[in-house]
Coordinates of C-alpha atoms in Angstrom, one line a residue:
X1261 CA 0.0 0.0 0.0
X1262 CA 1.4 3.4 -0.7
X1263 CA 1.6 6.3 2.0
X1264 CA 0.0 9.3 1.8
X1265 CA 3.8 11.6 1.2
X1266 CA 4.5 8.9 -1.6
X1267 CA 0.7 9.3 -2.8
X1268 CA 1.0 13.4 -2.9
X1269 CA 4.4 13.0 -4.6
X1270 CA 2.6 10.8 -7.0
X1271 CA -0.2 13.0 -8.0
X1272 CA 1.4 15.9 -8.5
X1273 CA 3.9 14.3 -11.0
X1274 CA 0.7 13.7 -13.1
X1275 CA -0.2 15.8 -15.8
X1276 CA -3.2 17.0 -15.0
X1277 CA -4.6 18.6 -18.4
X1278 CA -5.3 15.6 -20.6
X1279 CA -5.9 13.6 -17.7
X1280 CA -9.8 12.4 -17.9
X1281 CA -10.1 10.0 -15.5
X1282 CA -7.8 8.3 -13.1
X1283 CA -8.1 4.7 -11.9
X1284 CA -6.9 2.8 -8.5
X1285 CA -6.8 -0.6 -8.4
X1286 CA -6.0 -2.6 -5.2
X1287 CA -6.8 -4.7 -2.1
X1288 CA -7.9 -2.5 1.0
X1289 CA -8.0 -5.5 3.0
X1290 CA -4.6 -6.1 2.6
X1291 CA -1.7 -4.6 5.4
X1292 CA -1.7 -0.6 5.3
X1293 CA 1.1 1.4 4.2
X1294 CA 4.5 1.0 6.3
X1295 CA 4.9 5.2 5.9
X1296 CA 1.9 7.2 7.2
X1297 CA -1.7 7.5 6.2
X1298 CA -3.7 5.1 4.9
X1299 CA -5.0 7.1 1.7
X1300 CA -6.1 4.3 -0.7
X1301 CA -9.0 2.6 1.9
X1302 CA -10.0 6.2 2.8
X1303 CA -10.5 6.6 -1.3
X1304 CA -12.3 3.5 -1.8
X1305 CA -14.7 4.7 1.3
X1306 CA -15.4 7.6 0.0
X1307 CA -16.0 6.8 -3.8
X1308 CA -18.3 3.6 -2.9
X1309 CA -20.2 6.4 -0.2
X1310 CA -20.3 9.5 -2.8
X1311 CA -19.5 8.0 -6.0
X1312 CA -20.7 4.6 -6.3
X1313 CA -21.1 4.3 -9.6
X1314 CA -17.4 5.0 -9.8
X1315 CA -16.5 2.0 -7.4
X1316 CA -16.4 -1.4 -8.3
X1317 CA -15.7 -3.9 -6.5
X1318 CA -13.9 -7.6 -7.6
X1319 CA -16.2 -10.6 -6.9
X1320 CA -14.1 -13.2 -8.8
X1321 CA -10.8 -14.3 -7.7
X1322 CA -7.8 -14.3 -10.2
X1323 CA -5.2 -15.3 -8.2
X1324 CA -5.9 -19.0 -6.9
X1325 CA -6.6 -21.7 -9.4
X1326 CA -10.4 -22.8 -9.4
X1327 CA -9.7 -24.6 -12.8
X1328 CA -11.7 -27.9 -10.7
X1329 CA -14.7 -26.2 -10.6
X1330 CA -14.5 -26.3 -6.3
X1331 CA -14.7 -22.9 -4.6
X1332 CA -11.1 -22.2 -2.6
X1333 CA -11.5 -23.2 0.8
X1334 CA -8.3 -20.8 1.7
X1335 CA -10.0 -18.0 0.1
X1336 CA -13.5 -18.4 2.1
X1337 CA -11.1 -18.5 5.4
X1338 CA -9.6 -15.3 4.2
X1339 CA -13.1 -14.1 3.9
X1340 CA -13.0 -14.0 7.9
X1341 CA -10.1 -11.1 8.2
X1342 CA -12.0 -8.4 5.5
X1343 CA -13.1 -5.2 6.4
X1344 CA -16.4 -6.0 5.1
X1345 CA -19.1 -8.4 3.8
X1346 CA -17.7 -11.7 5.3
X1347 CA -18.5 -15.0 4.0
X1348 CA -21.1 -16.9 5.7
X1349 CA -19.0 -20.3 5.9
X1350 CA -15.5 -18.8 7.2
X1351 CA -16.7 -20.0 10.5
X1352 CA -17.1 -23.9 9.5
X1353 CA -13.6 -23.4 8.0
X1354 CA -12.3 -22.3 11.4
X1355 CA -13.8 -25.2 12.8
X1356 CA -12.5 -27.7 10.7
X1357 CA -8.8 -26.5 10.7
X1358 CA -9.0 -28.5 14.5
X1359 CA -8.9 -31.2 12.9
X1360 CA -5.7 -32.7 11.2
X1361 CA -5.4 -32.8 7.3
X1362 CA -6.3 -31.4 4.2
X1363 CA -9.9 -30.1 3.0
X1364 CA -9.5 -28.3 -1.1
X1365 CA -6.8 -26.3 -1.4
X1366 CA -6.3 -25.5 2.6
X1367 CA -4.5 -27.5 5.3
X1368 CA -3.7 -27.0 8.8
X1369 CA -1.2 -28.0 11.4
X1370 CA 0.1 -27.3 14.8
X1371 CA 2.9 -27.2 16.3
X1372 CA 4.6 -26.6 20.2
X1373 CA 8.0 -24.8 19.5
X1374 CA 10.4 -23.8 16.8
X1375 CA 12.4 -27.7 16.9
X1376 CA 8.6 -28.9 16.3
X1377 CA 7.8 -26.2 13.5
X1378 CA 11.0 -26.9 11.5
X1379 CA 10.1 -30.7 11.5
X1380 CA 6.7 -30.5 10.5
X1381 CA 7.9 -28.2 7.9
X1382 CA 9.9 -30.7 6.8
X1383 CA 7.7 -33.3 6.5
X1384 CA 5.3 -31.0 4.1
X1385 CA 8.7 -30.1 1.7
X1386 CA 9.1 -33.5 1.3
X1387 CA 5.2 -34.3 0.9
X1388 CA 4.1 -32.0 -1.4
X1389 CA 7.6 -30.7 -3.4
X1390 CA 9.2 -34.0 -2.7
X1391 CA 12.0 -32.3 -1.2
X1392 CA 14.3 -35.4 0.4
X1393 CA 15.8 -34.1 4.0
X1394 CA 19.3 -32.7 3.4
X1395 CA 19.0 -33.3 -0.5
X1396 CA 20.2 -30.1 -2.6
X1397 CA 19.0 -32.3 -5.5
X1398 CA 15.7 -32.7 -4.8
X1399 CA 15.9 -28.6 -3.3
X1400 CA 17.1 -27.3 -6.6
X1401 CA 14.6 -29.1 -8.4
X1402 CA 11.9 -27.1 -6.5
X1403 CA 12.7 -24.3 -7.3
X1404 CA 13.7 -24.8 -11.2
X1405 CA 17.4 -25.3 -10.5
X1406 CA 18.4 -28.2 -13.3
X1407 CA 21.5 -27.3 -15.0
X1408 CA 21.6 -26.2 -18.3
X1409 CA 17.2 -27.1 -18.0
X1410 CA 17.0 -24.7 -15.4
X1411 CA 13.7 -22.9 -15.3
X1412 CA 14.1 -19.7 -12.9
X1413 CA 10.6 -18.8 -13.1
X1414 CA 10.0 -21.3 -10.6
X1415 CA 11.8 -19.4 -8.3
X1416 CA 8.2 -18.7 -6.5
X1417 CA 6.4 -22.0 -6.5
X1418 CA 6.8 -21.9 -3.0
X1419 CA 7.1 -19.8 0.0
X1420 CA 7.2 -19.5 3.4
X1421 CA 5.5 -16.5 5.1
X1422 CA 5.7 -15.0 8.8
X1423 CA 4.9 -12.0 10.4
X1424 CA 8.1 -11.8 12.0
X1425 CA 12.0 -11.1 11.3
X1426 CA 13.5 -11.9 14.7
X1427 CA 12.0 -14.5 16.8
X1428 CA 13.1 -18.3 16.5
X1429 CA 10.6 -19.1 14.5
X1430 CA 11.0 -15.9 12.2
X1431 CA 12.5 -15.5 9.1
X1432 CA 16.3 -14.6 9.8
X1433 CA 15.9 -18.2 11.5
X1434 CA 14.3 -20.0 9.1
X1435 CA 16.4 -19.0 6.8
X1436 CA 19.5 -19.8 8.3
X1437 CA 18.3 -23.2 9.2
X1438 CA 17.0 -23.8 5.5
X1439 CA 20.3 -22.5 3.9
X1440 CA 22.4 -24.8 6.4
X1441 CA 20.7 -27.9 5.6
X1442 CA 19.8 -27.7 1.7
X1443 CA 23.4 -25.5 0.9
X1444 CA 25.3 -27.2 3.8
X1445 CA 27.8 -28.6 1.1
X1446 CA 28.3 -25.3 -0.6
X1447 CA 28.5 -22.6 2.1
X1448 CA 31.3 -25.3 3.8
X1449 CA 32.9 -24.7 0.6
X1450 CA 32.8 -21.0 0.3
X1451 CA 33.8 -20.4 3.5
X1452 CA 36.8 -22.6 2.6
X1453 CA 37.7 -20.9 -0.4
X1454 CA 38.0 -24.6 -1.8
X1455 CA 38.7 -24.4 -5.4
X1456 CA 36.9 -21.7 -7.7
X1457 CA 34.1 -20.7 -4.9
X1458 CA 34.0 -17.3 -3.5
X1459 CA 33.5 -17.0 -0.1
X1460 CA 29.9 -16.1 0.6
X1461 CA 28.8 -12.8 0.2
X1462 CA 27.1 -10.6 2.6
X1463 CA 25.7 -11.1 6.3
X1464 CA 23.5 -13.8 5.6
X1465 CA 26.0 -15.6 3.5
X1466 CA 24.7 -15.5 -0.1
X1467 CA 25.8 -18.4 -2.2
X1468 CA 25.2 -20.1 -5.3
X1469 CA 21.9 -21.7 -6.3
X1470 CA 20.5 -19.3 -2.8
X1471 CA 17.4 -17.9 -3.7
X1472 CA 17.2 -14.1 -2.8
X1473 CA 14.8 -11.1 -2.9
X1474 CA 15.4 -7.4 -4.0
X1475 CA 15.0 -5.3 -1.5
X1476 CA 15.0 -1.9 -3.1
X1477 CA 14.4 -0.7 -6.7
X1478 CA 17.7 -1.1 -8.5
X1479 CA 18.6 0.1 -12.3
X1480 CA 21.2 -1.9 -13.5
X1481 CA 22.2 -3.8 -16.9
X1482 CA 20.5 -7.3 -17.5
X1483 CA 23.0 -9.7 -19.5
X1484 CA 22.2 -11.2 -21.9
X1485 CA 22.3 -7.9 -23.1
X1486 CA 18.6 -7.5 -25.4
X1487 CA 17.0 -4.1 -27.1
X1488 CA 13.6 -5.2 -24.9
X1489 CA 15.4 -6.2 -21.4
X1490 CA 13.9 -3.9 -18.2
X1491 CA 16.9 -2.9 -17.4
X1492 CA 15.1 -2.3 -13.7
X1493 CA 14.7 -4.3 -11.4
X1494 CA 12.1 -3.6 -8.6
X1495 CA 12.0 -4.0 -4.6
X1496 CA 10.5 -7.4 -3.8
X1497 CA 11.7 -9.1 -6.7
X1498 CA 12.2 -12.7 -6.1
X1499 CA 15.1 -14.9 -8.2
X1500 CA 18.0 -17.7 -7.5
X1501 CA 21.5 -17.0 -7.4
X1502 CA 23.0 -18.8 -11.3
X1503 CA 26.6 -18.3 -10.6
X1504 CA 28.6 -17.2 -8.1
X1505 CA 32.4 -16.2 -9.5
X1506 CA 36.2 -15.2 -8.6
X1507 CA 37.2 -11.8 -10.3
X1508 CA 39.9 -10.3 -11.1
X1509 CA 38.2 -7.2 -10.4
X1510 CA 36.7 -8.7 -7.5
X1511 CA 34.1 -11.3 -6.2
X1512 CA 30.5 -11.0 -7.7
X1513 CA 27.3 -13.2 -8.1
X1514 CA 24.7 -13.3 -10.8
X1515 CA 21.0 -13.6 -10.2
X1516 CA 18.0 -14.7 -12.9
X1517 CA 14.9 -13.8 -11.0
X1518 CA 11.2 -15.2 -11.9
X1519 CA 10.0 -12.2 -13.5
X1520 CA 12.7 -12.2 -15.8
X1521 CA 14.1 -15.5 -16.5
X1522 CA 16.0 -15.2 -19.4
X1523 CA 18.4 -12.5 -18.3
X1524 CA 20.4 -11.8 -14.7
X1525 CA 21.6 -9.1 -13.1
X1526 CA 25.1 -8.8 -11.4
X1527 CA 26.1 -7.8 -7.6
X1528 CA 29.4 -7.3 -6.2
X1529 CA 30.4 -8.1 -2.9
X1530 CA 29.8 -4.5 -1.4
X1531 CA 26.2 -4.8 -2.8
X1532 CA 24.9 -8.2 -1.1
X1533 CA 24.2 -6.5 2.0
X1534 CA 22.2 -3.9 0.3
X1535 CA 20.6 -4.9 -2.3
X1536 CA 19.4 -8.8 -1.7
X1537 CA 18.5 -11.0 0.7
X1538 CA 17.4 -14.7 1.7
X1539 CA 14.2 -16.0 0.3
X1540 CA 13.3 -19.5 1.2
X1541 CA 10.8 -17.7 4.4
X1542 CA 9.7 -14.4 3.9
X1543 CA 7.8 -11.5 6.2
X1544 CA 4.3 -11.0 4.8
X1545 CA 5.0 -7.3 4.7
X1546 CA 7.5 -8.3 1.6
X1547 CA 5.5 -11.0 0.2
X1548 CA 2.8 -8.7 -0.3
X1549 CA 2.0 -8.0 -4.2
X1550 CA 3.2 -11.8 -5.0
X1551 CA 1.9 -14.7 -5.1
X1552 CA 2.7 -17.9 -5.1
X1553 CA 1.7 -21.9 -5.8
X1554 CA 2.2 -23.0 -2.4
X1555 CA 2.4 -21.2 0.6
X1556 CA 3.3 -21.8 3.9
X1557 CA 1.4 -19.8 6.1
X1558 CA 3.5 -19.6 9.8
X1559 CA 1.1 -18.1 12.9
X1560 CA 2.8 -17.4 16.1
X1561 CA 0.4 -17.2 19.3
X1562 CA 1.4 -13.5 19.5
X1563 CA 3.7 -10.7 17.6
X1564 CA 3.9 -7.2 17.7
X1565 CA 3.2 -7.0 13.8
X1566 CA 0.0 -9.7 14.1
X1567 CA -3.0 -7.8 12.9
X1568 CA -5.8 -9.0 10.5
X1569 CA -4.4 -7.6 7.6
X1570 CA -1.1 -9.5 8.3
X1571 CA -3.4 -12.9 8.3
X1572 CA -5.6 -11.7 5.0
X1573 CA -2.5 -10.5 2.8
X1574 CA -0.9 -14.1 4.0
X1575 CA -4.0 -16.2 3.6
X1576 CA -4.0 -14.5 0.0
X1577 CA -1.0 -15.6 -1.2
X1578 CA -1.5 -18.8 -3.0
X1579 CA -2.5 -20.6 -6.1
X1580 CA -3.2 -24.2 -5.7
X1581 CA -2.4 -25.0 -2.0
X1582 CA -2.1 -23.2 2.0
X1583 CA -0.6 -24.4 4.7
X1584 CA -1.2 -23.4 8.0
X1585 CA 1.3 -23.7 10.5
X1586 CA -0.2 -22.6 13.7
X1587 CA 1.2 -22.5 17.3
X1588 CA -0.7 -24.5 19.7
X1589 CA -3.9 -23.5 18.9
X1590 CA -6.7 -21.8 16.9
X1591 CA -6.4 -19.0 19.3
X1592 CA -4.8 -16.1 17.5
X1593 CA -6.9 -16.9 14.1
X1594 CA -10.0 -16.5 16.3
X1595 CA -8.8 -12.9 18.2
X1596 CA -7.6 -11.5 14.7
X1597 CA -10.8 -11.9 12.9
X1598 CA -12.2 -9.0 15.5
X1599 CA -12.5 -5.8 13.9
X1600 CA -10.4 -4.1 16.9
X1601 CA -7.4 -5.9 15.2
X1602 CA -7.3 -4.0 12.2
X1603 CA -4.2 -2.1 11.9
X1604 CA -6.1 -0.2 9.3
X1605 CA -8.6 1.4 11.3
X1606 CA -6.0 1.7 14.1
X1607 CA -4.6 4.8 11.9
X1608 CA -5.1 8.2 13.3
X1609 CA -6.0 9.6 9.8
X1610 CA -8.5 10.6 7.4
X1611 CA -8.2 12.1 4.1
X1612 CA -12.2 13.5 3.7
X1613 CA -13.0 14.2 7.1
X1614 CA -12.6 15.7 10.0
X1615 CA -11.6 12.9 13.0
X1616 CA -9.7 14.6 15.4
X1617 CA -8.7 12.1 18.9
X1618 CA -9.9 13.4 22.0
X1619 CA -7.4 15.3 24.3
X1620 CA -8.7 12.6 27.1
X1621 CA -8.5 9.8 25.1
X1622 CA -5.9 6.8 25.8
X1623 CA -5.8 5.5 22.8
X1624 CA -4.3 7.0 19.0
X1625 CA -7.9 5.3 17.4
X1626 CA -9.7 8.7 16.6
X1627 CA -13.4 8.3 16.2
X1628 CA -15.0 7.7 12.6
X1629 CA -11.9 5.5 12.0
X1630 CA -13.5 2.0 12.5
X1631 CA -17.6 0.8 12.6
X1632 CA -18.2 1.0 16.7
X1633 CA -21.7 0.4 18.1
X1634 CA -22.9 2.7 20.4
X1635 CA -21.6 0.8 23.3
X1636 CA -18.1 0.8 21.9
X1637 CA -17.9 -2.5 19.9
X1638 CA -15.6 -2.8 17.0
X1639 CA -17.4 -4.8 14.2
X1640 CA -17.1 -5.1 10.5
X1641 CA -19.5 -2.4 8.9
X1642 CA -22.9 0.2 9.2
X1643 CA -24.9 -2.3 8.7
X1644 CA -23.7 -4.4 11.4
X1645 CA -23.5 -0.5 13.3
X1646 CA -27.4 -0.4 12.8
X1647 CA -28.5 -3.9 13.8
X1648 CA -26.5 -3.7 17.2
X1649 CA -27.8 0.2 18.1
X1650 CA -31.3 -1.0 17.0
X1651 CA -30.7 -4.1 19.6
X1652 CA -29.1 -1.2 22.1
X1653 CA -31.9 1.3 22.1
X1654 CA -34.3 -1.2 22.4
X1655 CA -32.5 -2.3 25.5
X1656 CA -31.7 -5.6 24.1
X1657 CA -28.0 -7.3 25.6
X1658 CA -25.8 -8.7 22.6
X1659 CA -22.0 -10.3 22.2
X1660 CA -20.8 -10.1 18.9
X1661 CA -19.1 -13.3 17.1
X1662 CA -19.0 -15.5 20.5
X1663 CA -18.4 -18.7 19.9
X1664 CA -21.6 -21.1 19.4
X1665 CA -21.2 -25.0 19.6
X1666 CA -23.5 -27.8 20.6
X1667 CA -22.8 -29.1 24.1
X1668 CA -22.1 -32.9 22.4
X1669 CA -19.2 -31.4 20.6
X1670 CA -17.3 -28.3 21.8
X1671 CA -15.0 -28.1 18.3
X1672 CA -17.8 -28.1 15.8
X1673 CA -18.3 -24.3 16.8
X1674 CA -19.6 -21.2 14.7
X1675 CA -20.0 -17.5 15.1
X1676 CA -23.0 -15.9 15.0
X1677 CA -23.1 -12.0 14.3
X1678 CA -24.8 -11.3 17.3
X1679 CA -25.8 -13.7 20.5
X1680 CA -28.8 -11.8 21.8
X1681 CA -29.8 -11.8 25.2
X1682 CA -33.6 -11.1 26.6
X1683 CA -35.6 -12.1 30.3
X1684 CA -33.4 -15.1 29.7
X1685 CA -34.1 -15.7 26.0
X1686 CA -30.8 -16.2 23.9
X1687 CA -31.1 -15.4 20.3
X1688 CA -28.5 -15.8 17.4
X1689 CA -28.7 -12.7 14.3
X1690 CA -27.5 -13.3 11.5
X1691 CA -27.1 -10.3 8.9
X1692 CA -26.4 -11.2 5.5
X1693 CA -25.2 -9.5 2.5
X1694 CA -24.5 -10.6 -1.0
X1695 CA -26.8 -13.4 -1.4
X1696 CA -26.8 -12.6 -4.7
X1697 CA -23.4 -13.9 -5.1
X1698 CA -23.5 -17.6 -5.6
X1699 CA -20.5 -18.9 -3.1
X1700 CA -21.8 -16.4 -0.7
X1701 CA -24.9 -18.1 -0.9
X1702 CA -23.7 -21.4 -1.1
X1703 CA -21.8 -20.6 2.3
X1704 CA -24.8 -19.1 3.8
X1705 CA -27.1 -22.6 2.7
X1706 CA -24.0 -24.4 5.0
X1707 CA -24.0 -22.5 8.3
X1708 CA -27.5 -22.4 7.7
X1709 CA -27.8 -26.0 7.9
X1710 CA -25.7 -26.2 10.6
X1711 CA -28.3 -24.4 12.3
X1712 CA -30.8 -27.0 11.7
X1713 CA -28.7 -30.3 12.6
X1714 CA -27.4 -28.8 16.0
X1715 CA -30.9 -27.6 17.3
X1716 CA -30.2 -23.7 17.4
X1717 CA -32.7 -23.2 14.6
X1718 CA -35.8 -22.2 16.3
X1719 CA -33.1 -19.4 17.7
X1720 CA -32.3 -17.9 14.8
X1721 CA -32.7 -14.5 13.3
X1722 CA -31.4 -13.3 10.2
X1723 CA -31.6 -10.0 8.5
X1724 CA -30.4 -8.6 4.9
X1725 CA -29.0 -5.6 3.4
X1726 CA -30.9 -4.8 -0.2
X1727 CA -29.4 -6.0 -3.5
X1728 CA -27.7 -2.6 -3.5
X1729 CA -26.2 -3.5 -0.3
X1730 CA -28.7 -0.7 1.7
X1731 CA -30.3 -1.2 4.7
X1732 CA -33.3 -0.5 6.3
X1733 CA -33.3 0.2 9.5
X1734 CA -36.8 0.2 10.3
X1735 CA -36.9 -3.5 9.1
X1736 CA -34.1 -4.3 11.3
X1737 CA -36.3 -2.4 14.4
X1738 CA -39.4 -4.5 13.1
X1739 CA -37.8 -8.0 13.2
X1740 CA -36.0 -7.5 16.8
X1741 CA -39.3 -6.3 18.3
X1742 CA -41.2 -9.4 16.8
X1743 CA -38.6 -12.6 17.5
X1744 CA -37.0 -11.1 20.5
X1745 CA -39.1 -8.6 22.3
X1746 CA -42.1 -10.4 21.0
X1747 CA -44.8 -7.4 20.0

């Protein structure tokens, strides 16, 4: 996402006099900008509130292959962390990743400490890449490294994401540990200077066949050199190291990455530290923008940088398969699907009005910055606003998304919008939107059958916005006072 000092720069670079209409295409529910602001979701609020008609909104994933004809299970869990309409089935998702194994194109696993992690992630190399342990063979082969067949564009048919840097189970780790056991043989070379190999370059000890990432825009000469190469190559960029060489002019390495295949760039030694970096396990922040067949998907119990954009953006990485690598427990996938742990709406900023914090308050969260009932609860939208106000003025008690399960079995759980509370009379509202979209409503069928099997029917409510995804909030005042306040 781009901050709001890069965003000015950008539009007044433009040329405003033949410019007719500019378009913005993105993901707000992805993470927010690392500089300040967050001036694309405050864009896309106010076009879809005073410009509809100039708002559109994506309903069809592009990214993850559907070829089978099978909704993406990953997808519908990703549904859970957006900033607005939700799909209806992200909550039988939730429940199911309990249970060991694969369903579609999502699987889940847990695991107790960073030794456990790095063997179960392991064991899925080997099972789906067929990565032997301690095999650079099999390792290369992964990732399009096969001689003179060598294929560098699948230099991203995997990857493993994480939210952090620094922790054992972080990246720097990871890293480390996957270099040392898939380049053990080469970096005990290089750092023997046996033969022709250079000794490896940079911090984290770059070698041949490593695969790195750009980390800042760089112009520089591709070679072979074409009339149509780039030329550029940009920050996140992802490739494998094709040589590494001995100079007379000094040590250097040469890098093919995915994007480009056919050509590479070179670095000298006094540009490894700046320039690249390992790849094998990447933070989301960087992986943001790529994507990639298979992901592995690492969630700590807790980090500073958790949020639930960091879990959408890293649900939404992959094509054909997610895995889940969870400490422990569900736990943190259930507290980041609250709206109070968007990073987003934590941003003291607006671009088209007024929201100034408080001089009392104790938190930077100015009001108008995130949906709040009038009691103070963070949830995904106004319509959501309006159903628990209605419920509030008409002095009706509600939790919102507490966890519902039949008393026979605690794991089979879901999460109703509301759990109402009357004289004693518990309730479970339901509002839906979308219903005119076909998985939405497929999802919705699902929880709603739920309903029926576990005996909470005769206890449900559900509401709707309109088509036009309106709401009426007399209908909403109507239905509370007939099923819950009964008159």
């Amino acid at each position: 996402m781009i901050p709001t000092d890069l965003f000015g720069t950008l539009l007044r670079a433009l040329d405003t006099g033949p410019l007719k209409r500019l378009v913005l295409v993105g993901d707000p529910n992805q993470l927010p900008p690392i500089g300040p602001g967050r001036p694309f979701v405050d864009i896309v609020d106010w076009v879809a509130e005073k410009q509809p008609s100039a708002h559109a909104k994506l309903l069809t994933c592009m990214r993850v292959d559907e070829s089978g004809g099978q909704d993406s299970i990953g997808l519908s869990l990703a549904d859970g962390y957006r900033s607005d309409v939700v799909h209806p089935g992200d909550d039988e998702i939730l429940t199911r990743l309990g249970t060991p194994g694969a369903f579609g194109d999502l699987e889940c696993m847990f695991w107790r400490d960073p030794s456990d992690l790095m063997g179960k992630l392991r064991d899925r190399l080997g099972s789906l890449l067929g990565i032997a342990p301690k095999d650079y063979k099999s390792f290369n082969l992964s990732l399009g490294i096969d001689g003179d067949k060598s294929d560098y564009g699948k230099s991203e048919a995997w990857q493993i994401l994480c939210p952090t840097r620094i922790e054992l189970h972080g990246t720097e780790e990871l890293n480390r540990v996957i270099q040392g056991e898939y380049r053990g043989g080469i970096l005990s070379n290089c750092r023997a200077r046996r033969g022709n190999n250079p000794k490896p370059f940079g911090d984290r000890e770059i070698v041949w066949c490593d695969k790195v990432i750009q980390v800042r825009n760089r112009r520089g000469n591709a070679w072979p050199n074409k009339p149509e190469n780039l030329n550029y190559i940009a920050n996140g960029e992802i490739g494998v190291v094709k040589s590494a060489t001995k100079g007379a002019k000094g040590d250097y390495f040469d890098v093919a990455f995915s994007t480009q295949p056919d050509v590479s760039y070179r670095y000298w030694r006094n540009q490894a530290n700046e320039d690249v970096e390992l790849a094998y396990a990447l933070t989301v922040h960087k992986a943001q923008g790529s994507d990639f067949d298979v992901v592995f998907l690492i969630v700590p119990q807790s980090a500073t940088t958790l949020s639930r954009e960091m879990i959408y953006t890293g649900l939404t990485r992959f094509r054909t398969r997610l895995v889940l690598m969870v400490e422990k427990d569900l736990a943190p996938l259930l507290a980041l699907r609250n709206p109070a742990a968007s990073d987003t709406n934590r941003r003291n900023t607006q671009m088209f009005k007024l929201a100034l914090r408080p001089d009392a308050a104790g938190t930077w969260r100015a009001e108008g910055l995130i949906h709040r009932t009038r009691k103070g609860v963070a949830v995904r939208s106004k319509s959501e606003v309006i159903v628990a106000d209605t419920l509030e003025s008409l002095g009706i008690s509600y939790d919102y998304e507490k966890v519902l399960a039949p008393p026979d079995d605690p794991k089979d759980f879901r999460l109703p919008d509301f759990t109402v509370g009357y004289q004693g009379d518990i309730y479970y509202w339901e509002h839906l939107g979308m219903l005119t979209v076909p998985a939405y409503r497929e999802g919705w069928e699902k929880k709603l059958a739920w309903y029926k099997s576990t005996g909470y029917f005769d206890r449900l409510i559900t509401s709707e916005d309109s088509p036009e995804g309106g709401i009426d909030a007399g209908a909403i005042e109507r239905i509370a006072r007939e099923r819950v306040l009964r008159y």
